[in-house]
PDB file of C-alpha atoms in Angstrom:
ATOM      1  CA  UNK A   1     -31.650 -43.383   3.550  1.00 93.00           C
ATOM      2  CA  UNK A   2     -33.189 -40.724   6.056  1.00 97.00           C
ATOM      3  CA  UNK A   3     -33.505 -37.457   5.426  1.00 98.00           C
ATOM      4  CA  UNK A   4     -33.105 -34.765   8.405  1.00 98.00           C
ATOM      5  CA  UNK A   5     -33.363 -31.094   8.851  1.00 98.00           C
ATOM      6  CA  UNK A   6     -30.394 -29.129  10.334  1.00 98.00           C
ATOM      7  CA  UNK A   7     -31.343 -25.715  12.055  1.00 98.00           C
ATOM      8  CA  UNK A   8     -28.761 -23.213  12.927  1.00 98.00           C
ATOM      9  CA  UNK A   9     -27.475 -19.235  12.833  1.00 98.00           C
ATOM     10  CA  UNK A  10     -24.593 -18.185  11.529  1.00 98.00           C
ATOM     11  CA  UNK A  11     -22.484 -14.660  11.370  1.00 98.00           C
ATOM     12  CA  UNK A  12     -22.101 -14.167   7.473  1.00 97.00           C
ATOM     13  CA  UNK A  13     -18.991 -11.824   8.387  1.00 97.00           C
ATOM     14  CA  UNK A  14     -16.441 -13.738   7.059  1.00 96.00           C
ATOM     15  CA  UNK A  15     -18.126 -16.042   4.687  1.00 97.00           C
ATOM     16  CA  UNK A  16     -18.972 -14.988   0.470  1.00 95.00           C
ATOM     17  CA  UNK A  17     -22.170 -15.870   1.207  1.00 95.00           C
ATOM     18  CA  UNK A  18     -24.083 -19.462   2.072  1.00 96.00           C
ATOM     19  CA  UNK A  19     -23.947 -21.217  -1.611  1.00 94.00           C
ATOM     20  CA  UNK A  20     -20.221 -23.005  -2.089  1.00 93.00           C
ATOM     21  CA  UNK A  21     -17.657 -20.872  -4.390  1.00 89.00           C
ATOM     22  CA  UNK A  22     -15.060 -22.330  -6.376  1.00 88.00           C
ATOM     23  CA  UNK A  23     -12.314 -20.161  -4.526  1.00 87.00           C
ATOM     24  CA  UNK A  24     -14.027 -18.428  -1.427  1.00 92.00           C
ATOM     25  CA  UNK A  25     -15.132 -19.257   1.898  1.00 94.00           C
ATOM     26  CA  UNK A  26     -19.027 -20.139   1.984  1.00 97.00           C
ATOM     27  CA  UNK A  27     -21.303 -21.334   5.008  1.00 98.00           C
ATOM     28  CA  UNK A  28     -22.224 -23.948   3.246  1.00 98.00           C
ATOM     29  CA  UNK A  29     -19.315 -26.142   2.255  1.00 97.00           C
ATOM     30  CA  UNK A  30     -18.102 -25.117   6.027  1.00 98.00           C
ATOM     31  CA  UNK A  31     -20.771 -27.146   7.060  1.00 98.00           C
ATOM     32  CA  UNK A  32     -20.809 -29.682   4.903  1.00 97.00           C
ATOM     33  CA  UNK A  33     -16.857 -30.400   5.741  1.00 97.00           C
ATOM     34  CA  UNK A  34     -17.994 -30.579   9.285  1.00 98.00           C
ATOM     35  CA  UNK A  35     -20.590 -33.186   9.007  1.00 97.00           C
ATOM     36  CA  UNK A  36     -18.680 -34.935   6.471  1.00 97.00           C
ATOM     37  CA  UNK A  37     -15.878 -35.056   9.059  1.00 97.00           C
ATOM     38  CA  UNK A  38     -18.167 -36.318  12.064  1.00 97.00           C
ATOM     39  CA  UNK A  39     -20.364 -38.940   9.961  1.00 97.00           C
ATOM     40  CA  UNK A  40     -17.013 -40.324   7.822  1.00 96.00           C
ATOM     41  CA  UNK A  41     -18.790 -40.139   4.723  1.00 96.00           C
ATOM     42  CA  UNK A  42     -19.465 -37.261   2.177  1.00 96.00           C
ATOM     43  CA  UNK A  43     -23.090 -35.083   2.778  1.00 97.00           C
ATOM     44  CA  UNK A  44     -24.520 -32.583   1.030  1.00 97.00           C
ATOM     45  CA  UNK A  45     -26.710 -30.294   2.316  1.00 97.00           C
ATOM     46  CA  UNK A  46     -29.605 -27.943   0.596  1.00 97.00           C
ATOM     47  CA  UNK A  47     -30.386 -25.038   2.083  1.00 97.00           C
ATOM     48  CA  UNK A  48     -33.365 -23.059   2.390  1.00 97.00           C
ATOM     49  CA  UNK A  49     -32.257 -20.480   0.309  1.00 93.00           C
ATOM     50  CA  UNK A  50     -28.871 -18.283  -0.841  1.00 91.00           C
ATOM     51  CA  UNK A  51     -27.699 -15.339   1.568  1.00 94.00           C
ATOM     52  CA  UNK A  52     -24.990 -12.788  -0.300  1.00 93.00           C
ATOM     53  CA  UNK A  53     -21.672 -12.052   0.841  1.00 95.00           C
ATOM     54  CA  UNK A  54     -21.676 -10.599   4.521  1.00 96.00           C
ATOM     55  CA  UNK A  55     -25.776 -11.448   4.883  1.00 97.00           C
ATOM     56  CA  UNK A  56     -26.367 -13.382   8.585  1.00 98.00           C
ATOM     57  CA  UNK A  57     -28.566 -15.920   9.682  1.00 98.00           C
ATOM     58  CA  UNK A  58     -30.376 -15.786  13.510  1.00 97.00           C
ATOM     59  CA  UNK A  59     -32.222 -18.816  11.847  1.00 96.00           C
ATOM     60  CA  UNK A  60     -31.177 -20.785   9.116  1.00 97.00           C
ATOM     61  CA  UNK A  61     -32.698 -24.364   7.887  1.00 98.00           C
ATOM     62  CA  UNK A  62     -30.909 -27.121   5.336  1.00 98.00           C
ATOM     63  CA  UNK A  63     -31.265 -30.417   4.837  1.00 98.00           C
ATOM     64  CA  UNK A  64     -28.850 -33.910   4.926  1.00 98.00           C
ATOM     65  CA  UNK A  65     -29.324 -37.209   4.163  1.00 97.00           C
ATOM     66  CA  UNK A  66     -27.789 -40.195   5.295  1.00 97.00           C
ATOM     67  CA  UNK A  67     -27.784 -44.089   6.046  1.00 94.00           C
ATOM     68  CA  UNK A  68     -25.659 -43.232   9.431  1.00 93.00           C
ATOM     69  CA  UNK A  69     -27.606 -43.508  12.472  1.00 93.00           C
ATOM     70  CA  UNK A  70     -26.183 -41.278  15.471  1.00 96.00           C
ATOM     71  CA  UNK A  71     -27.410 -39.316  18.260  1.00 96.00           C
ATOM     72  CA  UNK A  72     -29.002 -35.884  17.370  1.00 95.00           C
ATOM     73  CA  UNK A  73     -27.802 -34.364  20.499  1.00 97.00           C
ATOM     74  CA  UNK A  74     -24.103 -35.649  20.536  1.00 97.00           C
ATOM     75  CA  UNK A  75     -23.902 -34.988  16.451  1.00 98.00           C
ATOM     76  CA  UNK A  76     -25.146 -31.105  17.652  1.00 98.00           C
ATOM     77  CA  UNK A  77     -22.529 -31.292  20.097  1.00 98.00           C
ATOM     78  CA  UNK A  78     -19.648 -32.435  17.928  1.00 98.00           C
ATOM     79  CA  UNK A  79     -20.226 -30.044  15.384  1.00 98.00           C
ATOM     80  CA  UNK A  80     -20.717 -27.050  17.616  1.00 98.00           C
ATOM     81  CA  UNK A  81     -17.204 -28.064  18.977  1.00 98.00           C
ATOM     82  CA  UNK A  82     -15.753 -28.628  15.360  1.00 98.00           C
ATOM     83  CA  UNK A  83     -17.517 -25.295  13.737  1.00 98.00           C
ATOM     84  CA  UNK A  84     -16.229 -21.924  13.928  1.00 98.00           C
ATOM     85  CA  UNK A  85     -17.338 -19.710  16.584  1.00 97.00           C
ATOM     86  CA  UNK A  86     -19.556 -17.624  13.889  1.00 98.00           C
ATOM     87  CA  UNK A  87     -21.437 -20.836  13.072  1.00 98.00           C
ATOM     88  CA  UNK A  88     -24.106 -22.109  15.647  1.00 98.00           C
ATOM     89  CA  UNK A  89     -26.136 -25.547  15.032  1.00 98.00           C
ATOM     90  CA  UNK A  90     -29.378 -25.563  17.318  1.00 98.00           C
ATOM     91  CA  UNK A  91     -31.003 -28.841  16.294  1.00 98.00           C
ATOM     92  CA  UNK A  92     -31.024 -31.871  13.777  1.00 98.00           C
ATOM     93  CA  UNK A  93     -35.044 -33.847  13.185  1.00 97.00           C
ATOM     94  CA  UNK A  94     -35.591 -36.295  10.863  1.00 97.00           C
ATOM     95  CA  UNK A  95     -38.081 -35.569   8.515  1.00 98.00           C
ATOM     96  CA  UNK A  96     -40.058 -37.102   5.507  1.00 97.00           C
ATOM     97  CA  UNK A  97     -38.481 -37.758   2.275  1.00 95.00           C
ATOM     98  CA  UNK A  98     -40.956 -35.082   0.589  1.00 96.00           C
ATOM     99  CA  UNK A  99     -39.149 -32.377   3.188  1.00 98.00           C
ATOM    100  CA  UNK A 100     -36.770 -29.910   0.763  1.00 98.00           C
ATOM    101  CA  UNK A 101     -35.649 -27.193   2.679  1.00 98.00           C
ATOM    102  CA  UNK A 102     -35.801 -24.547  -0.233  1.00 96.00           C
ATOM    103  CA  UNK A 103     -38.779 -25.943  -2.096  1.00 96.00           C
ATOM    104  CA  UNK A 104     -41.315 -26.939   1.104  1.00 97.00           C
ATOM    105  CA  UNK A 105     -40.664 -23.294   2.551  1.00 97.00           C
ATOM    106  CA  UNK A 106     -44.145 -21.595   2.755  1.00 97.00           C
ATOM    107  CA  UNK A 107     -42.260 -18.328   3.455  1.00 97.00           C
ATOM    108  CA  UNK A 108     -38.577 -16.524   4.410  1.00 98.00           C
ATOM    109  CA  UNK A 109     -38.679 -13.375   6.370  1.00 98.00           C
ATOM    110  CA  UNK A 110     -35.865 -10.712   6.680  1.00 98.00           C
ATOM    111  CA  UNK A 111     -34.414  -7.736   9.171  1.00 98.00           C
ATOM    112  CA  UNK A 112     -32.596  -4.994   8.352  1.00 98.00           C
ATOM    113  CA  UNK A 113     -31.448  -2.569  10.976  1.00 98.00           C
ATOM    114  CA  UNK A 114     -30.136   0.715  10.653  1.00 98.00           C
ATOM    115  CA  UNK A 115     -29.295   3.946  13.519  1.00 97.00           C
ATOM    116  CA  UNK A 116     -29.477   7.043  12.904  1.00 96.00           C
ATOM    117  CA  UNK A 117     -26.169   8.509  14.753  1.00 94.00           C
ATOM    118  CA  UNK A 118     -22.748   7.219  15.798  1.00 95.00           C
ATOM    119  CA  UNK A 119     -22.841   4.012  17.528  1.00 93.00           C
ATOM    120  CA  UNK A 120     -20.045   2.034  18.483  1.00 94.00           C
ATOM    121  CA  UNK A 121     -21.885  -0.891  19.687  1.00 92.00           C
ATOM    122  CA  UNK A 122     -24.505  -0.854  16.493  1.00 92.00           C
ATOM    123  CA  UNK A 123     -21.778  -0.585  13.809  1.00 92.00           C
ATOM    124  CA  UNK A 124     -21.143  -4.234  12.580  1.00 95.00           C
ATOM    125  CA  UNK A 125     -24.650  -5.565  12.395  1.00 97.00           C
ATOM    126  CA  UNK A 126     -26.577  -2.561  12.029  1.00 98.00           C
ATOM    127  CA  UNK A 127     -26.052   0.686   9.014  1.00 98.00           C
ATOM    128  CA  UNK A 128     -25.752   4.086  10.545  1.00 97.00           C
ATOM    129  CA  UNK A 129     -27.738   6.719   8.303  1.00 97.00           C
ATOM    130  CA  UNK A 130     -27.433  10.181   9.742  1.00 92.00           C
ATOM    131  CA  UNK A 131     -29.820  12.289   8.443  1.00 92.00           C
ATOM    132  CA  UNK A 132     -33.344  13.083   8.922  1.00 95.00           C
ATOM    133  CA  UNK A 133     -35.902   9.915   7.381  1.00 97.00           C
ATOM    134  CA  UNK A 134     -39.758  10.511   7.582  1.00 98.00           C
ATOM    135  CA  UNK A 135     -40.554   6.430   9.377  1.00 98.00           C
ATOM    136  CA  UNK A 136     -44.198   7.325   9.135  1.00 98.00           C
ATOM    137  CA  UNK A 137     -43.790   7.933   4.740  1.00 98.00           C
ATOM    138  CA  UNK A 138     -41.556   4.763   4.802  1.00 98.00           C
ATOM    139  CA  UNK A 139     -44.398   2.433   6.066  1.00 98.00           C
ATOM    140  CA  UNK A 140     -46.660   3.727   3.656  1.00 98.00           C
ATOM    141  CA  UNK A 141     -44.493   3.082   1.359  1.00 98.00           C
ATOM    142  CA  UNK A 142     -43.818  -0.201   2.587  1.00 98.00           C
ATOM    143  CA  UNK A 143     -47.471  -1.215   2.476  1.00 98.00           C
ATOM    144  CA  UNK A 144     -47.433  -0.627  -0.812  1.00 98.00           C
ATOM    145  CA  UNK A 145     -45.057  -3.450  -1.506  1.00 98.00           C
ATOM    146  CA  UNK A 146     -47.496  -6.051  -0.433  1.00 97.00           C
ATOM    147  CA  UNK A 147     -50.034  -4.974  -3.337  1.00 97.00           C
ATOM    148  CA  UNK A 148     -47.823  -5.899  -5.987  1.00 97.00           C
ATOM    149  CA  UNK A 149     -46.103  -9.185  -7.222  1.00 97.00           C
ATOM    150  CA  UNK A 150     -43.701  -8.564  -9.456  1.00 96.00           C
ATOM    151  CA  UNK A 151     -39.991  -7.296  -7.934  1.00 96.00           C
ATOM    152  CA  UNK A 152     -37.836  -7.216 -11.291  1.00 94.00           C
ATOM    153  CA  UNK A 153     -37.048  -3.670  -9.881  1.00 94.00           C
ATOM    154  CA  UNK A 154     -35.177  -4.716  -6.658  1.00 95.00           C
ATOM    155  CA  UNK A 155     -33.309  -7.496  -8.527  1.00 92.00           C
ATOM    156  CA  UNK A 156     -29.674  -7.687  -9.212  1.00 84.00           C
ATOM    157  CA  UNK A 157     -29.163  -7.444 -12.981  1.00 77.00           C
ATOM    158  CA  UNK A 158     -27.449 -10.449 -15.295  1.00 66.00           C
ATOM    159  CA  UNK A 159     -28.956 -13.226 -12.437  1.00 71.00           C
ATOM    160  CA  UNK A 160     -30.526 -16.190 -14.031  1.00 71.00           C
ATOM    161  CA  UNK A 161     -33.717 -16.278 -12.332  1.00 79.00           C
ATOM    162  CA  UNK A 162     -36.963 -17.475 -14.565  1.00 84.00           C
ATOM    163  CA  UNK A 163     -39.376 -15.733 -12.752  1.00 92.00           C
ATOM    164  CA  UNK A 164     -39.611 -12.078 -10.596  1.00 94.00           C
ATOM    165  CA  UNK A 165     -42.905 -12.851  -8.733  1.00 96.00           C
ATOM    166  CA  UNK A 166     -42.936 -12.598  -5.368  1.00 96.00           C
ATOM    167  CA  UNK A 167     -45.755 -12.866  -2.568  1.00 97.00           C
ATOM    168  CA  UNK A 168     -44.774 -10.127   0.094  1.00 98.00           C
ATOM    169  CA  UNK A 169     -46.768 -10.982   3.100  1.00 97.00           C
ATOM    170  CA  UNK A 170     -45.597  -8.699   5.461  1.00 97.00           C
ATOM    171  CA  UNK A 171     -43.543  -5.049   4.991  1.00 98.00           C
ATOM    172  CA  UNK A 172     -42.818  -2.386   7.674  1.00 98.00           C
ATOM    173  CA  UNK A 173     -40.313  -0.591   9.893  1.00 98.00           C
ATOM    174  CA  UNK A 174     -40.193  -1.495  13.523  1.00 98.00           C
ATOM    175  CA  UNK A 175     -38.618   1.242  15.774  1.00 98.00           C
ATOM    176  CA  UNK A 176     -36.225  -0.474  18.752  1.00 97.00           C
ATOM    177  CA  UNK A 177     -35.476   3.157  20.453  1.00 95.00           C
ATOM    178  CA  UNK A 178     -35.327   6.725  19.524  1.00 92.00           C
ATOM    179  CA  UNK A 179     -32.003   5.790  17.481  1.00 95.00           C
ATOM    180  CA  UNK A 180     -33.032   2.113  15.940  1.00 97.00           C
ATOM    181  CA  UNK A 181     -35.166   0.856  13.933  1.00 98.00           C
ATOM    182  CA  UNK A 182     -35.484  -2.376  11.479  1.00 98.00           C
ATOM    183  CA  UNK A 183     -37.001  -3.033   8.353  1.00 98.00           C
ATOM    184  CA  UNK A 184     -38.937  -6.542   8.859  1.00 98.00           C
ATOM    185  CA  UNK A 185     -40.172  -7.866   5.294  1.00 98.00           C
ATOM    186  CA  UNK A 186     -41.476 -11.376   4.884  1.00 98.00           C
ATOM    187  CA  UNK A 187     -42.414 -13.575   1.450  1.00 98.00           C
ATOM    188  CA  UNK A 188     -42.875 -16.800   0.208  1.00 97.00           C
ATOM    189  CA  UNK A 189     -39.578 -16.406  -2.003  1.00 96.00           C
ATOM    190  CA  UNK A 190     -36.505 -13.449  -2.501  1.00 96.00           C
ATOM    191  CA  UNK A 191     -34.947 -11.927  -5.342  1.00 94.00           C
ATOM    192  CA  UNK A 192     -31.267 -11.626  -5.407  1.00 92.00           C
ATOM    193  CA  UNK A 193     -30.247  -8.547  -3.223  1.00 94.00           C
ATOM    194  CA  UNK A 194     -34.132  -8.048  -3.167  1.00 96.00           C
ATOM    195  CA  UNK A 195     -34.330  -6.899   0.436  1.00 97.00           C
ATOM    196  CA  UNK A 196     -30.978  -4.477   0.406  1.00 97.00           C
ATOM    197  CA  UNK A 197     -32.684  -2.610  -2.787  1.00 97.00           C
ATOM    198  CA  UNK A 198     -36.097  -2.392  -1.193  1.00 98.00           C
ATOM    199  CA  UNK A 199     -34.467  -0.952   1.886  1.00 98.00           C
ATOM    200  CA  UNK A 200     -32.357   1.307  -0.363  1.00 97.00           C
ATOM    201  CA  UNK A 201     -35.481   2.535  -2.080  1.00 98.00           C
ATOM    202  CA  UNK A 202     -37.618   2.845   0.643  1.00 98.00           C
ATOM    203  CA  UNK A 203     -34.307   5.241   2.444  1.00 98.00           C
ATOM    204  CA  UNK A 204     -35.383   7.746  -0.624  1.00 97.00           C
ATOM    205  CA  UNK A 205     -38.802   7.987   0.591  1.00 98.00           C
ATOM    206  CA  UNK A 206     -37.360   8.766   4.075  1.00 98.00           C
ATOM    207  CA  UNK A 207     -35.776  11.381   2.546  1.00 98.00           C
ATOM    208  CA  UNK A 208     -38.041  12.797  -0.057  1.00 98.00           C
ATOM    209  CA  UNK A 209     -36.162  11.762  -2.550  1.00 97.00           C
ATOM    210  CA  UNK A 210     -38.704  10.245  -4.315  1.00 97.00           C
ATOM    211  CA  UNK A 211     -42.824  10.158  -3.466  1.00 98.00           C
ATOM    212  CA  UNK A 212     -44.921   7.443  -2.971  1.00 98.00           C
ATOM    213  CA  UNK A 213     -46.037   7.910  -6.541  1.00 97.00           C
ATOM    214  CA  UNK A 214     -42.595   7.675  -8.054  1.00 97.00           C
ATOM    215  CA  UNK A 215     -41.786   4.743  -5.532  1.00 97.00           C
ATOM    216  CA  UNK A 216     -44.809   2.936  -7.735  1.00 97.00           C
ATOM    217  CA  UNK A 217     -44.060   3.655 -10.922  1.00 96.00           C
ATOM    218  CA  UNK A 218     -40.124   1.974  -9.574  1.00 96.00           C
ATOM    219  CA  UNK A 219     -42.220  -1.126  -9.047  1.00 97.00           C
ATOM    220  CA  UNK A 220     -44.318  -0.969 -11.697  1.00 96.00           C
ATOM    221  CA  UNK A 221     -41.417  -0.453 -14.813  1.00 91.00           C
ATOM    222  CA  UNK A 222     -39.606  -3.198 -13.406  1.00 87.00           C
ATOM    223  CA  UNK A 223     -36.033  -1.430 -13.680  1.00 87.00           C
ATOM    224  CA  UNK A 224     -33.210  -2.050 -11.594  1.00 91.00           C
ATOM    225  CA  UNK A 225     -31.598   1.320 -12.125  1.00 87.00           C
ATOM    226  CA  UNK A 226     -34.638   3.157 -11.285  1.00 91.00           C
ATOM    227  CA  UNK A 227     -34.774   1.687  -7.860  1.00 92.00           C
ATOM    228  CA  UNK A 228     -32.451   3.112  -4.883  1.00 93.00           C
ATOM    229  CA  UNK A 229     -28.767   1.914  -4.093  1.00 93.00           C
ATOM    230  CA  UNK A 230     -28.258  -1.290  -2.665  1.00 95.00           C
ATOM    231  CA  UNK A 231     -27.861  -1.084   1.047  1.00 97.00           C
ATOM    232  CA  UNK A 232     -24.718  -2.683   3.071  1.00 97.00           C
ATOM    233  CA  UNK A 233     -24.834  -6.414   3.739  1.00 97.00           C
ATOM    234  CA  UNK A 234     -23.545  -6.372   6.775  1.00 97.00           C
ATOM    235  CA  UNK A 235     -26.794  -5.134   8.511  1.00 98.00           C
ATOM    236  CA  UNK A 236     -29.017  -7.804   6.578  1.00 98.00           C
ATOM    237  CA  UNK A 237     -30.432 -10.893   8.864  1.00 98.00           C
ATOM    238  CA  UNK A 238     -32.532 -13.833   7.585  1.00 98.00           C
ATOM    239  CA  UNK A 239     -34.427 -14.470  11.091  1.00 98.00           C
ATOM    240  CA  UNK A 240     -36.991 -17.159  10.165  1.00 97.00           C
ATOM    241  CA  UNK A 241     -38.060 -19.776   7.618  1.00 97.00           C
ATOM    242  CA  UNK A 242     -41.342 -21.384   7.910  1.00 97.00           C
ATOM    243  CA  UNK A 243     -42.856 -24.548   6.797  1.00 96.00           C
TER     244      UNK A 243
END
C-alpha cells in the first residue's frame, strides 16, 4: 500500500463545504468519486483540514492510498478531464506512510479580501464594505492576535472541538490598490469559522466600533457573542498549507 499526496484548488461556490454531507454536495466526496472512478477501486481521501460552505481553496492538500500503480501525470490528466471546471488537481507525490495531511501540517494560512465600493468584477470572491475603516487601527489590532493562544471567542458555538488553542503566526491586512485589501492570517491549526469572526471583529475596529482595549478583553472572555458578525464565505481563501 502507498500512500500519496494530492494537491489542488478548488472554487467552494457550489460545494457545502470540503468534508462529505449526508445530502449535499462536498469537495470531498467529488473527489473521491473521481479517483474512485479512474483507479476502479474505492479511495478515501483525508484532507488537510475542513473549509465551510462557499470557503475556496488556491491550494488545497489530501491524501490517498492505494495498491494501484499508475502514472502521476496521466492520473492528473484524467481527473482534470473528469472533475468539474471549479475543481483543479495540480499534482499527485508519493509520500511516507507517517505523511497525514491534517495531522503533519506545521501550519494553514488564510485570505480574506474585501473593497470598499461597487465592483462588478470583485463581487464573487471578494466582500464589498462601503464605509470608512481605519487599516492602520486594524493591524494593530491584528498584531494583537498573535500574543494570545486561546480563540474560543472566534469559534462557532455547539462545535465539538476539545481544545481552542491556536498558534497565530502571522496577522495583518495587505492593501492590493486604493479600493482592495486582504486580511492574510496564518496558524498551525483553525477554529470553525475562526477566520470570518476575526475578520468580522477586526471590521469593528475599522470602524470604531470597538477599541483595541475592548477587542482584548473579546479575546480574553472567550465569548462568541462578544466577538463581531461572521463575515461572508464567499470572500474566504485557504491559499497554503505547509509541511
Amino acid at each position: 500500500m502507498q500512500r500519496y499526496f494530492i494537491y489542488f484548488a478548488y472554487d467552494g461556490t457550489n460545494y457545502h463545504g470540503w468534508q462529505i454531507q449526508p445530502a449535499d454536495n462536498s469537495v470531498q466526496e467529488t473527489m473521491q468519486k473521481a479517483l474512485s472512478m479512474i483507479l476502479r477501486e474505492d479511495i478515501e481521501i483525508v484532507g488537510a483540514g475542513r473549509t465551510d460552505t462557499g470557503v475556496h481553496a488556491e491550494h488545497m492538500a489530501a491524501h490517498f492510498d492505494t495498491e494501484k500503480e499508475f502514472d502521476k501525470d496521466k492520473l492528473v490528466a484524467k481527473l482534470n478531464s473528469l472533475l468539474p471546471r471549479d475543481i483543479a488537481v495540480f499534482d499527485i507525490v508519493p509520500v511516507s506512510d507517517d505523511m497525514h495531511a491534517r495531522f503533519s501540517a506545521t501550519f494553514r494560512r488564510y485570505r480574506y479580501y474585501i473593497h470598499t465600493r461597487k465592483d462588478p468584477f470583485s463581487r464573487q470572491y471578494s466582500c464589498e464594505l462601503r464605509y470608512p475603516l481605519d487599516f492602520d487601527l486594524m493591524n494593530e489590532a491584528a498584531r494583537i492576535l498573535c500574543t494570545y493562544k486561546d480563540f474560543g471567542a472566534f469559534c462557532k458555538t455547539h462545535t465539538d472541538v476539545k481544545t481552542t488553542l491556536c498558534d497565530v503566526m502571522k496577522a495583518e491586512w495587505v492593501r492590493i490598490d486604493d479600493h482592495r485589501w486582504y486580511f492574510e492570517i496564518q496558524a498551525n491549526r483553525f477554529l470553525r469559522n475562526m477566520v470570518r469572526a476575526v475578520v468580522g471583529t477586526l471590521v469593528d475596529v475599522g470602524r470604531h466600533r470597538i477599541t483595541l482595549d475592548e477587542f482584548r478583553k473579546v479575546i480574553e472572555c472567550g465569548n462568541r457573542s462578544r466577538a463581531g458578525e461572521s463575515m461572508p464565505a464567499n470572500a474566504l481563501f485557504l491559499v497554503e498549507v505547509g509541511y
